[in-house]
Coordinates of C-alpha atoms in Angstrom, one line a residue:
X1 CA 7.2 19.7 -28.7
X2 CA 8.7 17.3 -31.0
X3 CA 7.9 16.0 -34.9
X4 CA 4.6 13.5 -34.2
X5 CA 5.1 10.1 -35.9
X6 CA 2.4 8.9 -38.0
X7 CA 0.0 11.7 -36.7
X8 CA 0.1 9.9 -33.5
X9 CA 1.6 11.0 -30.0
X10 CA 4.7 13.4 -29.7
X11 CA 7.7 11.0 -30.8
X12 CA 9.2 10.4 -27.5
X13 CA 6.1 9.1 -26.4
X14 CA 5.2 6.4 -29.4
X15 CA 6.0 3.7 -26.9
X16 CA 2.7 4.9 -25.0
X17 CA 0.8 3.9 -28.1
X18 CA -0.4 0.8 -27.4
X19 CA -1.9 1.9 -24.3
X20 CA -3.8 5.0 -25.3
X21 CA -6.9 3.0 -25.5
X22 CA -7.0 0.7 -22.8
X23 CA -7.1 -2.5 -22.6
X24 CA -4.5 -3.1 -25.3
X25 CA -2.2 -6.2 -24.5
X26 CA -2.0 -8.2 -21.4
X27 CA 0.2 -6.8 -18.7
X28 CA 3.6 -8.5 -18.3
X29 CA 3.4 -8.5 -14.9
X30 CA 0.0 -10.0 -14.2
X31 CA -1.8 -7.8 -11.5
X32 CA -3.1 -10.2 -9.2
X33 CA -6.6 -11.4 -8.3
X34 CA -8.5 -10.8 -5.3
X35 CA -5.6 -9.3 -3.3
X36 CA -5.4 -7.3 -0.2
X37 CA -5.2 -3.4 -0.3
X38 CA -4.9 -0.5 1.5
X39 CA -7.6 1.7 0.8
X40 CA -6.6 5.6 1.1
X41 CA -8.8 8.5 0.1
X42 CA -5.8 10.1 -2.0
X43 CA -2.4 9.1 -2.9
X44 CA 0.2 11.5 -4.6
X45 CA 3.2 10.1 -6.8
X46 CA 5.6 11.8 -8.7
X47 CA 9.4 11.6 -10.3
X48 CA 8.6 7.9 -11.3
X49 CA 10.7 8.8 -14.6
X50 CA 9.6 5.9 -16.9
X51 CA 12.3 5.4 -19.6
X52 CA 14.9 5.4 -18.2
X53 CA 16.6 2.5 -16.2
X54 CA 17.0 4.5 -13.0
X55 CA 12.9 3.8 -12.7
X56 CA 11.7 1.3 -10.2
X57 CA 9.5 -0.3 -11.8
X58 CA 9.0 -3.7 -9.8
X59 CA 8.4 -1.2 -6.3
X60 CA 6.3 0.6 -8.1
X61 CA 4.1 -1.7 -9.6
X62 CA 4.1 -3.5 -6.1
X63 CA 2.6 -0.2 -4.5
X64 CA 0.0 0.0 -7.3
X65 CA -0.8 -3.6 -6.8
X66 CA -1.4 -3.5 -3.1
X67 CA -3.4 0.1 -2.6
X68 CA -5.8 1.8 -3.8
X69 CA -7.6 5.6 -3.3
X70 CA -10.3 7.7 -4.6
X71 CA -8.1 10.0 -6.4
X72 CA -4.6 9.0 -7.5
X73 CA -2.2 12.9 -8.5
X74 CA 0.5 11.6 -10.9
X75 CA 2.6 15.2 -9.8
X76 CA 5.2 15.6 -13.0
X77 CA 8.1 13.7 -14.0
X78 CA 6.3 10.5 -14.5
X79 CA 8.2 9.9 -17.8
X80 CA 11.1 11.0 -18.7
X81 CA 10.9 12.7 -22.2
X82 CA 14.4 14.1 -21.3
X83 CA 15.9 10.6 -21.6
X84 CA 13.7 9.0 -24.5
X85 CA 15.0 11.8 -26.8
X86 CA 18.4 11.0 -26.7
X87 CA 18.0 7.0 -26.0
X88 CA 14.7 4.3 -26.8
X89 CA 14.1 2.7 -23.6
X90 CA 11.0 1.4 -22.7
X91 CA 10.7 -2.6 -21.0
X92 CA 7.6 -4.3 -20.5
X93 CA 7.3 -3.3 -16.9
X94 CA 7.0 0.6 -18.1
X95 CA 3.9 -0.7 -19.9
X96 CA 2.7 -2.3 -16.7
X97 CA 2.7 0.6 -14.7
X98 CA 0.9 2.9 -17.1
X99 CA -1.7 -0.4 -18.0
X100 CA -2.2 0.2 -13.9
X101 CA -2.8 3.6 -13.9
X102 CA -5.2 3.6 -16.8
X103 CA -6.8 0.4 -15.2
X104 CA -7.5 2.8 -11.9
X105 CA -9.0 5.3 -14.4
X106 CA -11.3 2.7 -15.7
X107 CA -12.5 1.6 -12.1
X108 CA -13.3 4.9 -11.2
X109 CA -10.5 6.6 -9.6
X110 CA -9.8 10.3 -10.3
X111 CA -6.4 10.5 -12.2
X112 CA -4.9 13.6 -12.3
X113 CA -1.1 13.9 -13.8
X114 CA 0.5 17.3 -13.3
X115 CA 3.4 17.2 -16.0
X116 CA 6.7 18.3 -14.7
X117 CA 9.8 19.6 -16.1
X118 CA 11.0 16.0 -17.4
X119 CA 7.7 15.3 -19.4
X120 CA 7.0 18.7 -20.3
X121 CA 5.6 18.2 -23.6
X122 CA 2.6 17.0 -22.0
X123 CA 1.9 20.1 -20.6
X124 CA 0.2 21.5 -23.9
X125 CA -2.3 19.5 -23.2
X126 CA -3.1 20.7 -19.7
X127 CA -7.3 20.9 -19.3
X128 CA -7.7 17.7 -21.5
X129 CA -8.4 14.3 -20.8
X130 CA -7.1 10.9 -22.2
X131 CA -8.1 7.7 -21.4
X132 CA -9.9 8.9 -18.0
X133 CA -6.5 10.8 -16.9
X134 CA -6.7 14.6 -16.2
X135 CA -3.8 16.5 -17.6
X136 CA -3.7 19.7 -15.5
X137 CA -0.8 22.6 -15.2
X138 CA -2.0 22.8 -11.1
X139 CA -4.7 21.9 -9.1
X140 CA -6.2 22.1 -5.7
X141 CA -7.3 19.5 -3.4
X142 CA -9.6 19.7 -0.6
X143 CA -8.7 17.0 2.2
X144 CA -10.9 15.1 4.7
X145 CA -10.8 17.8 7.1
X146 CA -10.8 20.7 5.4
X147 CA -7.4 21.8 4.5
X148 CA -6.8 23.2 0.9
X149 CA -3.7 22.0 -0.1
X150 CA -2.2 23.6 -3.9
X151 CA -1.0 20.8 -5.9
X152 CA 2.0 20.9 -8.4
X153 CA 5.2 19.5 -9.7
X154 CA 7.8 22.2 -8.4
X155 CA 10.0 22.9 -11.0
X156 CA 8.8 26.4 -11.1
X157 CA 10.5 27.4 -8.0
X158 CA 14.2 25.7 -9.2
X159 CA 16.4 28.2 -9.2
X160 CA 18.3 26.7 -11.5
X161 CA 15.6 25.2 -14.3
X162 CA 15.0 28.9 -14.2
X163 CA 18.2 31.0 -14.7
X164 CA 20.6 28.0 -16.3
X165 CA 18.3 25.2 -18.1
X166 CA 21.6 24.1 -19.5
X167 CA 23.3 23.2 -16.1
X168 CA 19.9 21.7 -15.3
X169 CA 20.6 19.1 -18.3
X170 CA 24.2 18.6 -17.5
X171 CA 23.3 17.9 -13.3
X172 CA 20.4 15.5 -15.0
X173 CA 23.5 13.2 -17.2
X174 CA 25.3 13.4 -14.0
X175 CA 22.4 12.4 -12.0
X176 CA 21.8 9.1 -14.7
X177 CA 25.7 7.9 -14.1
X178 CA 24.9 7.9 -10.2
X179 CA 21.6 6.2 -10.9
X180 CA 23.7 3.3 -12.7
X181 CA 26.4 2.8 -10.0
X182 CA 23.0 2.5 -7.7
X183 CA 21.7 -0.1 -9.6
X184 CA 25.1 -2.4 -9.2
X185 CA 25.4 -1.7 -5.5
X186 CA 21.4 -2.9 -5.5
X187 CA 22.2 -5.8 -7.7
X188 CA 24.8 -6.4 -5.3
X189 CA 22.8 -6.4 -2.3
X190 CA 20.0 -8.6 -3.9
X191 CA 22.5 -11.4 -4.6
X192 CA 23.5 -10.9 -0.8
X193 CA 19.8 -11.3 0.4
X194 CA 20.0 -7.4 1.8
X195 CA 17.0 -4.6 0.8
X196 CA 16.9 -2.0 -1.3
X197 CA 19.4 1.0 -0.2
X198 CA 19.7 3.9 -2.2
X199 CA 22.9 4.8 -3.0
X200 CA 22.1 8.5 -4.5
X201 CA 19.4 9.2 -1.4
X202 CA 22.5 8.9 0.9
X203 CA 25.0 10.9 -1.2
X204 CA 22.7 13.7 -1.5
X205 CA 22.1 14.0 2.2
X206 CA 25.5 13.7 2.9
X207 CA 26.4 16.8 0.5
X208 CA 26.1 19.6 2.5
X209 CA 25.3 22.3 -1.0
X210 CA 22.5 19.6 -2.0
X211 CA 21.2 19.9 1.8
X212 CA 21.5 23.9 1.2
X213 CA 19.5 23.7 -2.0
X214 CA 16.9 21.3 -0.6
X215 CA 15.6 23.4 2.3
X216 CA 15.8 26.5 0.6
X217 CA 13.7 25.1 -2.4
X218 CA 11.3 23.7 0.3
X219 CA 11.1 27.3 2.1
X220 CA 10.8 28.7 -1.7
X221 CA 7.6 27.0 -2.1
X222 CA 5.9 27.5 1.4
X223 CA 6.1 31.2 0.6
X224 CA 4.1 30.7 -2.8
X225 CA 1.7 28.5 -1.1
X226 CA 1.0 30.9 1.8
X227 CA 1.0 33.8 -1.2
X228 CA -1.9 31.5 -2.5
X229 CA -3.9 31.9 0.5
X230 CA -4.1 27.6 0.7
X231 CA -3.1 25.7 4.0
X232 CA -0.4 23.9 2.0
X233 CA 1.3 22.6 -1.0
X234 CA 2.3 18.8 -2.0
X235 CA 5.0 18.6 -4.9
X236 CA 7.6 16.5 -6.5
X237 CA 10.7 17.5 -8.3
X238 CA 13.5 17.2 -5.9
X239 CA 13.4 13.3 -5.2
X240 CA 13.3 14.1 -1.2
X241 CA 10.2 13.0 0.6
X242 CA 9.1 15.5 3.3
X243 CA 6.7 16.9 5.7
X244 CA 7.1 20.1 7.3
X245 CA 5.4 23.2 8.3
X246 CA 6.9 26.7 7.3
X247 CA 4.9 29.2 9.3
X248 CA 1.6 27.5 9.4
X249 CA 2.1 26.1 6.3
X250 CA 2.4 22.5 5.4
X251 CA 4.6 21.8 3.2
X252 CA 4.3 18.3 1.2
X253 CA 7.1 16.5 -0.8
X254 CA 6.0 13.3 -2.5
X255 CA 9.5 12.0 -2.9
X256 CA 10.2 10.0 -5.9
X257 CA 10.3 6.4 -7.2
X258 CA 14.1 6.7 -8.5
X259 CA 16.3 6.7 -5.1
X260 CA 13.4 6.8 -2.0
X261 CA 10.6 5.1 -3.3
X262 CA 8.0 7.1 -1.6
X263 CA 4.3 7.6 -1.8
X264 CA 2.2 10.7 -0.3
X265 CA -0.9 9.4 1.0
X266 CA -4.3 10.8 2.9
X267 CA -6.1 8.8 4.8
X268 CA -9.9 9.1 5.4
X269 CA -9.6 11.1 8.3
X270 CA -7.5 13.6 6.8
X271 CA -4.4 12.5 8.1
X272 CA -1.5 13.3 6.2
X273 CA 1.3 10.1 5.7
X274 CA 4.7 9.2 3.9
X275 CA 5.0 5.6 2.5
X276 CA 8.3 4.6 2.3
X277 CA 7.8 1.4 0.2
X278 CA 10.5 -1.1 0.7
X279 CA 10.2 -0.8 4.1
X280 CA 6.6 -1.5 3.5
X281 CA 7.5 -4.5 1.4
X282 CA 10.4 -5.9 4.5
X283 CA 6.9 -5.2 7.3
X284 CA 5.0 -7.4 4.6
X285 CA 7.6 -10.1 4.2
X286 CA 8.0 -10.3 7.8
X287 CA 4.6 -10.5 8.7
X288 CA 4.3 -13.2 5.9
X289 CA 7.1 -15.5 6.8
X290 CA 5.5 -15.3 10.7
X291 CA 2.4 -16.5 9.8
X292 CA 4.0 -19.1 7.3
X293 CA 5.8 -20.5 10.7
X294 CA 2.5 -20.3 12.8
X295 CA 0.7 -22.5 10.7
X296 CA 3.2 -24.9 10.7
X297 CA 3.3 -25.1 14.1
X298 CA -0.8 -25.3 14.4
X299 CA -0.4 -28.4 11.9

């Protein structure tokens, strides 16, 4: 872990300082008042990667601002420590999405982050608590019906954060010069009046080695799960959102809030569903702009 400043949190995370003890300044972003949500008995994100400029910050805190759950698991990667050691970045709408989460904590939801890879230095603190958020290596979660489902980020089973760390650095620059040409081809398409398109999504799908890597990481951690004796596993890492069932196993990816912009979520029943947000944002738009136009017509 890196030199502490002042005493205070781990240097990479003094921007977090002014939201330890919530509620320190006004959000940026106003959360707004009296609002709509969906209400889902759990939602999973992960790979949100706060501090760097790949992070989408506006989707996210549009997601946070229109649902809510009784328990929220923040699995790994939400900020980048990788990133904020070599270069400060940290704009207003970071803030607002921790200011969020801690806000959650405060109305009663269950917060639990599972640090990954990227914000490993948090995972020293795994069995503590700060601010009403549970910082936990694992964890297991019982669903509506029954299912135990083992809950963690997924680096564990990377093949190569295991053997080669180093090549796991140099893939993660690589994967940040991508990011950048995504967010031109997005700025692009705003100015053009088109959605959000992921530029990096579609690459990696199109790769066949990345498609390799994917399924066999996904097989990878099926086997541990069934090895666990739980009916499945939810994780992060890998920035691909997924369901899938591996002999009788179910098999959970979260996605990421970089390139997909995807949220896990369980319903009350149980059930099992992938948010994939800016479509969620276009259905709301839509269904906005339609009722706009009906009551115009009924005046």
């Amino acid at each position: 872990m890196s030199t502490k400043r002042g005493g205070g949190l781990p240097e990479e995370l003094a921007d977090l300082a002014n939201v330890a003890s919530f509620p320190p300044v006004r959000s940026a972003i106003p959360e707004p008042e009296g609002g709509e949500r969906r209400r889902y008995r759990t939602i999973w994100i992960s790979d949100v990667h706060l501090g760097t400029k790949g992070c989408n910050a506006q989707l996210l805190i549009d997601f946070l601002d229109h649902t809510d759950s009784e328990t929220m698991y923040l699995v790994g990667d939400i900020i980048d420590g990788w990133r904020l050691k070599k270069k400060h970045y940290w704009p207003a709408e970071h803030n607002d999405i921790v200011w969020r989460i801690l806000k959650r904590a405060k109305r009663g939801t269950r917060i639990v982050y599972i640090p990954g890879n990227h914000d490993e230095m948090l995972r020293p603190f795994s069995g503590m608590d700060f601010g009403g958020v549970e910082i936990r290596r694992a964890a297991f979660h019982e669903t509506a019906d029954g299912r135990r489902l083992m809950v963690l980020h997924g680096d564990e089973f990377d093949a190569v954060m295991l053997a080669h760390r180093w090549l796991a650095v140099v893939g993660d620059a690589l994967y940040h010069l991508l990011m950048g040409m995504n967010r031109w081809v997005n700025a692009a398409r705003t100015a053009m009046g088109l959605p959000y398109w992921s530029l990096s999504k579609t690459a990696k799908h199109k790769v066949k080695n990345a498609v390799e890597f994917i399924s066999k990481y996904e097989e990878v951690v099926a086997r541990a799960a069934a090895e666990r004796g739980v009916d499945g596993v939810v994780c992060g890492h890998i920035h691909t959102a997924e369901i899938r069932a591996f002999d009788g196993i179910e098999y959970y990816n979260d996605g990421d809030w970089v390139e997909g912009c995807n949220a896990l979520v369980e319903h009350f029943d149980g059930r099992m569903e992938l948010l994939h947000w800016p479509e969620e944002m276009a259905k709301r738009a839509r269904f906005e702009a339609a009722a706009a136009v009906a009551g115009k017509v009924a005046a």
